[in-house]
Tab-separated table of C-alpha atoms in Angstrom:
chain	number	residue	atom	x	y	z
A	1029	MET	CA	0.000	0.000	0.000
A	1030	GLY	CA	2.860	2.397	0.897
A	1031	ARG	CA	4.549	1.769	-2.473
A	1032	MET	CA	1.286	2.311	-4.314
A	1033	MET	CA	0.686	5.601	-2.536
A	1034	GLY	CA	4.263	6.688	-3.217
A	1035	ARG	CA	3.775	6.037	-6.957
A	1036	SER	CA	0.445	7.831	-6.822
A	1037	HIS	CA	2.009	10.939	-5.260
A	1038	SER	CA	4.775	10.985	-7.844
A	1039	GLN	CA	2.250	10.637	-10.638
A	1040	ARG	CA	0.374	13.650	-9.248
A	1041	GLY	CA	3.515	15.749	-9.482
A	1042	TYR	CA	4.703	15.902	-5.872
A	1043	ASN	CA	6.876	13.885	-3.483
A	1044	LYS	CA	9.084	13.171	-6.472
A	1045	LEU	CA	12.249	12.852	-4.434
A	1046	SER	CA	13.204	10.099	-2.055
A	1047	ALA	CA	15.525	10.341	0.928
A	1048	ARG	CA	18.101	8.190	-0.897
A	1049	LYS	CA	17.924	10.274	-4.045
A	1050	VAL	CA	18.332	13.472	-2.047
A	1051	GLU	CA	21.511	12.063	-0.506
A	1052	THR	CA	22.993	10.750	-3.767
A	1053	LEU	CA	22.147	13.604	-6.145
A	1054	THR	CA	25.323	15.246	-7.454
A	1055	GLU	CA	24.160	16.989	-10.644
A	1056	PRO	CA	24.246	20.775	-10.090
A	1057	GLY	CA	20.925	22.515	-10.590
A	1058	ARG	CA	17.382	22.615	-9.278
A	1059	HIS	CA	15.620	19.324	-8.553
A	1060	SER	CA	11.849	19.383	-7.973
A	1061	ASP	CA	10.044	17.491	-5.278
A	1062	GLY	CA	6.774	18.937	-6.545
A	1063	ARG	CA	4.404	21.640	-5.352
A	1064	ASN	CA	7.102	24.357	-5.607
A	1065	LEU	CA	9.644	22.598	-3.357
A	1066	TYR	CA	13.136	22.239	-4.829
A	1067	LEU	CA	16.485	20.836	-3.792
A	1068	ILE	CA	19.293	23.028	-5.135
A	1069	VAL	CA	22.652	21.358	-5.753
A	1070	ASP	CA	25.385	23.980	-6.054
A	1071	PRO	CA	28.475	23.443	-8.235
A	1072	SER	CA	30.434	22.997	-5.009
A	1073	GLY	CA	28.223	20.043	-4.127
A	1074	ALA	CA	26.407	21.834	-1.295
A	1075	LYS	CA	22.659	21.163	-1.157
A	1076	ARG	CA	19.853	23.412	0.056
A	1077	TRP	CA	16.065	23.626	-0.055
A	1078	VAL	CA	14.000	26.426	-1.623
A	1079	PHE	CA	10.306	27.093	-1.975
A	1080	MET	CA	9.297	28.905	-5.191
A	1081	PHE	CA	6.065	30.897	-5.333
A	1082	ARG	CA	4.354	33.841	-6.933
A	1083	TRP	CA	3.412	36.678	-4.626
A	1084	LYS	CA	1.170	39.656	-5.047
A	1085	ARG	CA	-0.405	41.739	-2.366
A	1086	PRO	CA	-4.117	41.095	-1.801
A	1087	GLY	CA	-6.080	43.176	-4.281
A	1088	ALA	CA	-3.073	43.803	-6.548
A	1089	VAL	CA	-3.447	43.335	-10.298
A	1090	GLY	CA	-1.467	40.744	-12.241
A	1091	SER	CA	-0.064	37.311	-11.567
A	1092	GLY	CA	2.517	38.528	-9.096
A	1093	LYS	CA	6.292	38.257	-8.864
A	1094	MET	CA	8.128	34.937	-8.696
A	1095	ARG	CA	9.995	34.667	-5.397
A	1096	GLU	CA	12.325	32.143	-3.831
A	1097	MET	CA	12.378	31.402	-0.099
A	1098	GLY	CA	15.264	29.457	1.421
A	1099	LEU	CA	14.256	26.619	3.734
A	1100	GLY	CA	17.728	25.700	4.924
A	1101	PRO	CA	20.645	23.436	3.970
A	1102	LEU	CA	20.250	19.687	3.621
A	1103	THR	CA	22.703	19.233	6.495
A	1104	GLY	CA	20.145	20.781	8.851
A	1105	VAL	CA	16.825	20.126	7.074
A	1106	ASN	CA	15.995	16.640	5.837
A	1107	LEU	CA	13.436	15.813	3.150
A	1108	GLN	CA	10.549	15.357	5.584
A	1109	ARG	CA	11.218	18.664	7.340
A	1110	ALA	CA	11.593	20.460	3.999
A	1111	ARG	CA	8.150	19.215	2.962
A	1112	GLU	CA	6.704	20.401	6.296
A	1113	LYS	CA	8.229	23.853	5.824
A	1114	ALA	CA	6.881	24.045	2.286
A	1115	GLU	CA	3.423	23.096	3.561
A	1116	GLU	CA	3.629	25.857	6.198
A	1117	ALA	CA	4.505	28.348	3.461
A	1118	ARG	CA	1.558	27.188	1.336
A	1119	ALA	CA	-0.778	27.648	4.300
A	1120	LEU	CA	0.442	31.231	4.741
A	1121	LEU	CA	-0.103	31.945	1.048
A	1122	ALA	CA	-3.635	30.580	1.337
A	1123	ASP	CA	-4.258	33.137	4.100
A	1124	GLY	CA	-2.885	35.974	1.967
A	1125	ILE	CA	0.402	36.205	3.945
A	1126	ASP	CA	3.807	36.589	2.312
A	1127	PRO	CA	5.841	33.660	3.787
A	1128	ILE	CA	9.157	35.500	3.325
A	1129	ALA	CA	7.955	38.574	5.221
A	1130	HIS	CA	6.509	36.299	7.892
A	1131	LYS	CA	9.813	34.454	8.212
A	1132	ARG	CA	11.732	37.715	8.568
A	1133	SER	CA	9.423	38.989	11.287
A	1134	PHE	CA	9.639	35.636	13.053
A	1135	GLU	CA	13.451	35.642	12.966
A	1136	ALA	CA	13.519	39.255	14.185
A	1137	ILE	CA	11.859	38.314	17.487
A	1138	PRO	CA	14.578	38.465	20.159
A	1139	THR	CA	15.318	35.990	22.898
A	1140	PHE	CA	14.489	36.934	26.461
A	1141	GLY	CA	18.188	37.351	27.235
A	1142	ASP	CA	18.727	39.733	24.325
A	1143	LEU	CA	15.662	41.792	25.207
A	1144	VAL	CA	16.771	42.034	28.849
A	1145	ASP	CA	19.935	43.801	27.665
A	1146	VAL	CA	17.897	46.237	25.576
A	1147	VAL	CA	15.295	46.974	28.270
A	1148	ILE	CA	17.896	47.541	30.985
A	1149	GLU	CA	19.895	49.851	28.724
A	1150	GLU	CA	16.754	51.851	27.903
A	1151	GLN	CA	15.411	52.061	31.451
A	1152	ALA	CA	18.619	52.181	33.534
A	1153	PRO	CA	18.822	56.024	33.476
A	1154	GLY	CA	15.576	56.123	35.462
A	1155	VAL	CA	16.736	53.606	38.081
A	1156	ARG	CA	17.778	55.017	41.451
A	1157	SER	CA	21.300	53.576	41.644
A	1158	GLU	CA	23.859	51.514	39.740
A	1159	LYS	CA	23.521	48.849	42.417
A	1160	SER	CA	19.821	48.506	41.577
A	1161	VAL	CA	20.712	48.066	37.913
A	1162	ASP	CA	23.274	45.392	38.827
A	1163	ARG	CA	20.657	43.591	40.919
A	1164	TRP	CA	18.209	43.749	38.004
A	1165	LYS	CA	20.800	42.201	35.672
A	1166	ARG	CA	21.782	39.532	38.194
A	1167	LEU	CA	18.232	38.404	38.894
A	1168	LEU	CA	17.396	38.002	35.213
A	1169	LYS	CA	20.765	36.784	33.945
A	1170	VAL	CA	21.504	34.373	36.806
A	1171	HIS	CA	18.319	33.366	38.626
A	1172	ALA	CA	16.169	33.523	35.470
A	1173	ALA	CA	18.917	32.228	33.166
A	1174	ALA	CA	16.649	29.439	31.890
A	1175	LEU	CA	14.507	32.051	30.121
A	1176	GLY	CA	17.522	33.588	28.368
A	1177	PRO	CA	17.566	31.496	25.155
A	1178	LEU	CA	13.763	31.470	24.737
A	1179	ARG	CA	12.155	33.782	22.185
A	1180	VAL	CA	10.000	36.274	24.034
A	1181	ASP	CA	6.887	35.364	22.049
A	1182	THR	CA	7.115	31.732	23.189
A	1183	ILE	CA	7.504	32.252	26.946
A	1184	SER	CA	4.628	30.676	28.844
A	1185	VAL	CA	3.325	30.581	32.392
A	1186	ASP	CA	5.143	27.291	32.929
A	1187	ASP	CA	8.410	28.881	31.805
A	1188	VAL	CA	7.981	31.742	34.292
A	1189	LEU	CA	7.033	29.382	37.117
A	1190	SER	CA	10.081	27.202	36.394
A	1191	VAL	CA	12.395	30.030	37.504
A	1192	VAL	CA	10.188	31.756	40.095
A	1193	ARG	CA	8.835	28.776	42.029
A	1194	PRO	CA	12.199	27.401	43.305
A	1195	LEU	CA	12.842	30.701	45.122
A	1196	TRP	CA	9.278	31.485	46.129
A	1197	THR	CA	9.359	29.742	49.505
A	1198	THR	CA	13.099	29.891	50.236
A	1199	ASN	CA	13.816	33.494	49.253
A	1200	PRO	CA	10.478	35.216	48.629
A	1201	ASP	CA	11.822	38.767	48.423
A	1202	THR	CA	14.204	37.775	45.629
A	1203	ALA	CA	11.487	35.752	43.888
A	1204	LYS	CA	9.001	38.632	44.037
A	1205	LEU	CA	11.544	41.065	42.665
A	1206	MET	CA	12.542	38.696	39.876
A	1207	ARG	CA	8.924	38.051	38.902
A	1208	GLY	CA	8.393	41.800	38.631
A	1209	TYR	CA	11.449	42.199	36.406
A	1210	ILE	CA	10.269	39.342	34.173
A	1211	GLU	CA	6.838	40.954	33.888
A	1212	ARG	CA	8.452	44.283	33.051
A	1213	THR	CA	10.577	42.712	30.308
A	1214	LEU	CA	7.644	40.866	28.746
A	1215	ASP	CA	5.529	44.039	28.897
A	1216	ALA	CA	8.272	45.748	26.894
A	1217	ALA	CA	8.222	42.845	24.428
A	1218	LYS	CA	4.496	43.407	23.862
A	1219	VAL	CA	4.904	47.168	23.410
A	1220	LYS	CA	7.678	46.536	20.874
A	1221	GLY	CA	5.404	44.180	18.949
A	1222	PHE	CA	7.318	40.978	19.748
A	1223	ARG	CA	4.484	39.210	21.548
A	1224	SER	CA	0.752	39.502	22.136
A	1225	GLY	CA	-1.793	38.353	24.666
A	1226	GLU	CA	-1.584	38.289	28.458
A	1227	ASN	CA	1.711	38.617	30.287
A	1228	PRO	CA	2.520	35.164	31.774
A	1229	ALA	CA	4.414	36.811	34.664
A	1230	ARG	CA	1.464	38.992	35.762
A	1231	TRP	CA	0.642	38.623	39.465
A	1232	ARG	CA	-2.863	39.989	40.037
A	1233	GLY	CA	-5.534	37.571	38.950
A	1234	HIS	CA	-2.924	35.302	37.407
A	1235	LEU	CA	0.170	33.946	39.216
A	1236	GLU	CA	-1.481	34.772	42.539
A	1237	ARG	CA	-3.763	31.812	41.753
A	1238	LEU	CA	-0.777	29.491	41.353
A	1239	LEU	CA	1.645	30.627	44.067
A	1240	PRO	CA	1.214	31.239	47.818
A	1241	LYS	CA	0.411	34.850	48.618
A	1242	PRO	CA	3.542	36.838	49.511
A	1243	GLN	CA	2.065	38.004	52.823
A	1244	LYS	CA	2.096	34.413	54.102
A	1245	LEU	CA	5.754	34.082	53.233
A	1246	ILE	CA	7.042	37.489	54.284
A	1247	ARG	CA	5.842	37.175	57.853
A	1248	GLY	CA	9.013	36.346	59.756
A	1249	HIS	CA	11.175	36.498	56.604
A	1250	HIS	CA	13.352	39.206	58.177
A	1251	LYS	CA	13.674	37.056	61.239
A	1252	ALA	CA	15.337	39.018	64.010
A	1253	MET	CA	17.598	37.911	66.804
A	1254	ALA	CA	16.396	38.826	70.294
A	1255	PHE	CA	18.424	41.860	71.310
A	1256	GLU	CA	19.576	40.089	74.473
A	1257	GLU	CA	21.406	37.547	72.264
A	1258	VAL	CA	23.210	40.126	70.109
A	1259	PRO	CA	26.274	40.603	72.396
A	1260	ALA	CA	27.015	36.860	72.427
A	1261	PHE	CA	26.538	36.724	68.666
A	1262	ILE	CA	28.975	39.591	68.091
A	1263	GLY	CA	31.428	37.770	70.321
A	1264	ARG	CA	31.228	34.799	67.943
A	1265	LEU	CA	31.338	37.078	64.910
A	1266	ARG	CA	34.554	38.737	66.053
A	1267	THR	CA	36.336	35.387	66.035
A	1268	LYS	CA	36.049	35.548	62.250
A	1269	THR	CA	38.319	37.809	60.235
A	1270	SER	CA	36.529	37.716	56.887
A	1271	ILE	CA	35.275	40.885	55.237
A	1272	PRO	CA	31.632	39.690	55.325
A	1273	ALA	CA	31.932	39.152	59.099
A	1274	GLN	CA	33.346	42.650	59.669
A	1275	ALA	CA	30.778	44.169	57.320
A	1276	LEU	CA	27.965	42.430	59.232
A	1277	GLU	CA	29.284	43.744	62.546
A	1278	PHE	CA	29.454	47.229	61.010
A	1279	LEU	CA	25.831	46.780	59.871
A	1280	ILE	CA	24.706	45.858	63.382
A	1281	LEU	CA	26.525	48.759	65.042
A	1282	THR	CA	25.126	51.299	62.562
A	1283	ALA	CA	21.606	49.784	62.317
A	1284	ALA	CA	21.959	50.095	58.544
A	1285	ARG	CA	20.437	48.046	55.752
A	1286	SER	CA	22.442	45.378	53.907
A	1287	GLY	CA	22.455	47.274	50.630
A	1288	GLU	CA	23.644	50.447	52.326
A	1289	VAL	CA	26.626	48.660	53.877
A	1290	MET	CA	27.501	46.603	50.803
A	1291	GLY	CA	27.391	49.715	48.645
A	1292	ALA	CA	29.373	51.898	51.061
A	1293	VAL	CA	32.206	53.881	49.456
A	1294	TRP	CA	35.036	55.812	51.070
A	1295	SER	CA	33.842	59.122	49.657
A	1296	GLU	CA	30.732	58.816	51.878
A	1297	ILE	CA	32.757	58.554	55.072
A	1298	ASP	CA	34.157	61.507	57.011
A	1299	LEU	CA	36.606	59.972	59.472
A	1300	ALA	CA	37.378	63.343	61.067
A	1301	LYS	CA	33.725	63.984	61.916
A	1302	LYS	CA	33.020	60.274	62.504
A	1303	VAL	CA	30.009	60.401	60.182
A	1304	TRP	CA	28.910	58.185	57.322
A	1305	THR	CA	26.698	60.159	54.916
A	1306	ILE	CA	24.661	57.923	52.612
A	1307	PRO	CA	23.346	59.850	49.577
A	1308	GLY	CA	19.646	59.828	48.769
A	1309	PRO	CA	19.886	57.628	45.649
A	1310	ARG	CA	21.241	54.793	47.812
A	1311	MET	CA	18.562	55.085	50.469
A	1312	LYS	CA	15.233	53.280	50.392
A	1313	ALA	CA	13.355	56.536	51.004
A	1314	GLY	CA	15.523	58.444	48.533
A	1315	LYS	CA	16.680	60.894	51.248
A	1316	GLU	CA	20.252	61.496	52.405
A	1317	HIS	CA	20.980	59.803	55.739
A	1318	GLN	CA	23.809	60.521	58.204
A	1319	VAL	CA	25.090	57.774	60.468
A	1320	PRO	CA	27.231	58.632	63.534
A	1321	LEU	CA	30.095	56.155	63.777
A	1322	CYS	CA	31.023	54.573	67.101
A	1323	PRO	CA	34.640	53.597	67.924
A	1324	ARG	CA	34.231	49.948	66.916
A	1325	ALA	CA	32.693	50.957	63.562
A	1326	LEU	CA	35.671	53.265	63.014
A	1327	ALA	CA	38.038	50.423	63.933
A	1328	ILE	CA	36.403	48.196	61.331
A	1329	LEU	CA	36.846	50.951	58.743
A	1330	ALA	CA	40.519	51.181	59.696
A	1331	GLU	CA	40.868	47.466	58.983
A	1332	MET	CA	39.128	47.865	55.633
A	1333	ALA	CA	41.430	50.762	54.760
A	1334	LYS	CA	44.395	48.369	55.009
A	1335	LEU	CA	42.696	46.143	52.432
A	1336	ARG	CA	41.627	48.975	50.148
A	1337	VAL	CA	41.965	48.118	46.474
A	1338	GLU	CA	43.778	50.656	44.329
A	1339	ASP	CA	41.476	52.745	42.125
A	1340	SER	CA	38.421	51.405	43.975
A	1341	ASP	CA	36.187	53.444	46.296
A	1342	ILE	CA	34.400	50.390	47.707
A	1343	VAL	CA	34.746	49.900	51.468
A	1344	PHE	CA	33.730	46.241	51.823
A	1345	HIS	CA	34.937	44.544	48.668
A	1346	GLY	CA	33.938	41.027	47.695
A	1347	ALA	CA	35.873	38.005	46.481
A	1348	LYS	CA	36.687	39.887	43.299
A	1349	PRO	CA	38.845	42.924	44.157
A	1350	GLY	CA	37.198	46.211	43.299
A	1351	HIS	CA	33.683	44.721	43.420
A	1352	PRO	CA	31.224	44.899	46.332
A	1353	LEU	CA	30.193	41.948	48.454
A	1354	SER	CA	27.672	39.565	46.978
A	1355	THR	CA	24.107	40.237	48.068
A	1356	MET	CA	24.114	36.688	49.431
A	1357	ALA	CA	27.234	37.192	51.585
A	1358	PHE	CA	25.437	37.925	54.872
A	1359	GLY	CA	22.889	35.156	54.398
A	1360	MET	CA	25.603	32.605	53.670
A	1361	LEU	CA	27.611	33.737	56.703
A	1362	LEU	CA	24.606	33.430	59.032
A	1363	ARG	CA	23.736	29.994	57.661
A	1364	ARG	CA	27.309	28.810	58.203
A	1365	MET	CA	26.925	29.955	61.799
A	1366	ASP	CA	23.741	27.823	62.048
A	1367	LEU	CA	21.514	30.835	62.692
A	1368	ASN	CA	17.975	31.214	61.406
A	1369	VAL	CA	18.038	35.020	61.328
A	1370	THR	CA	18.576	37.665	58.647
A	1371	ALA	CA	20.933	40.625	58.452
A	1372	HIS	CA	17.940	42.924	58.069
A	1373	GLY	CA	16.520	41.519	61.309
A	1374	PHE	CA	19.273	43.192	63.345
A	1375	ARG	CA	17.521	46.503	62.699
A	1376	SER	CA	14.584	45.080	64.650
A	1377	SER	CA	16.974	43.958	67.390
A	1378	PHE	CA	18.247	47.522	67.653
A	1379	ARG	CA	14.724	48.953	67.671
A	1380	ASP	CA	13.566	46.573	70.404
A	1381	TRP	CA	16.638	47.376	72.506
A	1382	ALA	CA	16.084	51.125	72.139
A	1383	GLY	CA	12.428	50.800	73.121
A	1384	GLU	CA	12.862	48.414	76.050
A	1385	LYS	CA	16.230	49.282	77.548
A	1386	THR	CA	16.724	53.021	77.017
A	1387	ASN	CA	14.935	56.298	77.580
A	1388	PHE	CA	15.718	57.653	74.126
A	1389	PRO	CA	12.617	59.021	72.347
A	1390	ARG	CA	10.941	56.689	69.883
A	1391	ASP	CA	11.437	59.223	67.084
A	1392	LEU	CA	15.199	59.182	67.631
A	1393	ALA	CA	15.338	55.426	67.137
A	1394	GLU	CA	13.215	55.785	64.021
A	1395	GLN	CA	15.658	58.402	62.688
A	1396	ALA	CA	18.553	56.015	63.328
A	1397	LEU	CA	16.746	53.480	61.151
A	1398	ALA	CA	16.179	56.162	58.469
A	1399	HIS	CA	12.417	55.827	58.859
A	1400	ALA	CA	10.367	58.856	57.869
A	1401	VAL	CA	8.977	60.714	60.909
A	1402	GLY	CA	6.878	63.858	60.458
A	1403	ASP	CA	6.622	66.063	57.360
A	1404	ASP	CA	9.542	67.271	55.203
A	1405	THR	CA	10.140	70.413	57.287
A	1406	GLU	CA	10.089	68.523	60.564
A	1407	ARG	CA	12.406	65.832	59.192
A	1408	ALA	CA	14.902	68.441	57.954
A	1409	TYR	CA	14.935	70.043	61.414
A	1410	ARG	CA	15.388	66.688	63.107
A	1411	ARG	CA	18.318	65.842	60.828
A	1412	MET	CA	20.083	69.057	61.784
A	1413	GLN	CA	19.386	68.737	65.502
A	1414	GLY	CA	19.410	64.967	65.992
A	1415	LEU	CA	22.822	63.770	64.781
A	1416	GLU	CA	24.632	64.234	68.084
A	1417	ARG	CA	21.668	62.902	70.063
A	1418	ARG	CA	21.722	59.847	67.839
A	1419	ARG	CA	25.470	59.568	68.363
A	1420	LYS	CA	24.858	59.116	72.101
A	1421	MET	CA	22.237	56.465	71.372
A	1422	MET	CA	24.521	54.572	68.982
A	1423	MET	CA	27.315	54.775	71.564
A	1424	GLU	CA	25.067	53.076	74.096
A	1425	TRP	CA	24.097	50.489	71.487
A	1426	GLU	CA	27.794	49.784	70.912
A	1427	SER	CA	28.363	49.473	74.673
A	1428	PHE	CA	25.496	46.986	74.905
A	1429	CYS	CA	26.640	44.965	71.880
A	1430	LEU	CA	30.279	44.804	73.005
A	1431	ARG	CA	29.407	44.423	76.694
A	1432	LEU	CA	31.204	47.620	77.596
A	1433	ARG	CA	30.406	49.254	80.920
A	1434	LYS	CA	29.899	52.668	79.356
A	1435	PRO	CA	30.581	54.520	76.097
A	1436	SER	CA	34.237	55.349	75.621
A	1437	ALA	CA	35.205	58.855	76.719
A	1438	GLU	CA	36.942	59.568	73.407
A	1439	ALA	CA	33.823	58.849	71.353
A	1440	ALA	CA	31.566	60.776	73.699
A	1441	GLU	CA	33.476	64.001	73.102
């Protein structure tokens, strides 16, 4: 029956070629398989497939122009695949679509990885800091690397979940941020005409039906150490001489955020005035923040100065000289110390200590944490008047953390 059908097809003028004939043909020229599909044998012996057709725009007069569309070399496209491609082209023609134009538009659709580069380049000027841009790149290039080679018009919900879900319960903040960046990139793909339909990374009414709600995960995510345990922890921490360990101690003593410490540069630090001034673009609230430095924080900076990398302004550099610590450095350090707490949680430890063990006003502790208190005018006044008051509070925090009897006389001056 198969042989009869094969003869019947050949008699009808298509499926003229066989797989063996395709492999053994050596005569240069154009060899028809029927229905406008040809195998071209070049004088060099190379073989390639073409689809020949007449094209005219819908409504145009005349028979149209003869065109030739390449379907690929024989080394990459066998006879069966060539016939499938020719059939796809015929279907497009039947719908009034130019298969060559369609192929060009299809090939012009970028991969997710390529579009990420374009979107970041276009939108980076509006991002608050270079560190935020680096985080954006890292989340999409490293954590979402599996999406990189996929064309943006083919990315599905399953593709998005394959990179988001593994982090969703173990590192929800990172997962949420990454999902948002993926959504942003695919939104750009739609605006640029590279895809259509719903965004597979959309949260509301979409992924929220497939993943646990963030609120259930975030509760306790910034798990804090009880402030009473902080002195013993710092005692353990000071047995380590690594830069991450010293940076974490500096974070605790200054009640700063991880990103603020990791991004600290020498130009922000005034050793004479014992003040660390963090510019607005690096702060969560976008406002400049001054941090009074206690003696131990200054001692840590002195140690970092000995390790300073030439031509680099970074205070706490990472494994690669001249580059900041990895965003995972503190988490890895705490896990190695068998602690189920986060670096961010030490801000809560400080806040609890200030509220339960001191008589400093609540607003002063909030200022130390760079939390907004009052309106703009009131905050400006507090910044001018509160630095030295906060210095006394941070001195007492240092004394508590290091189990000192009282703040050092030198720092209290």
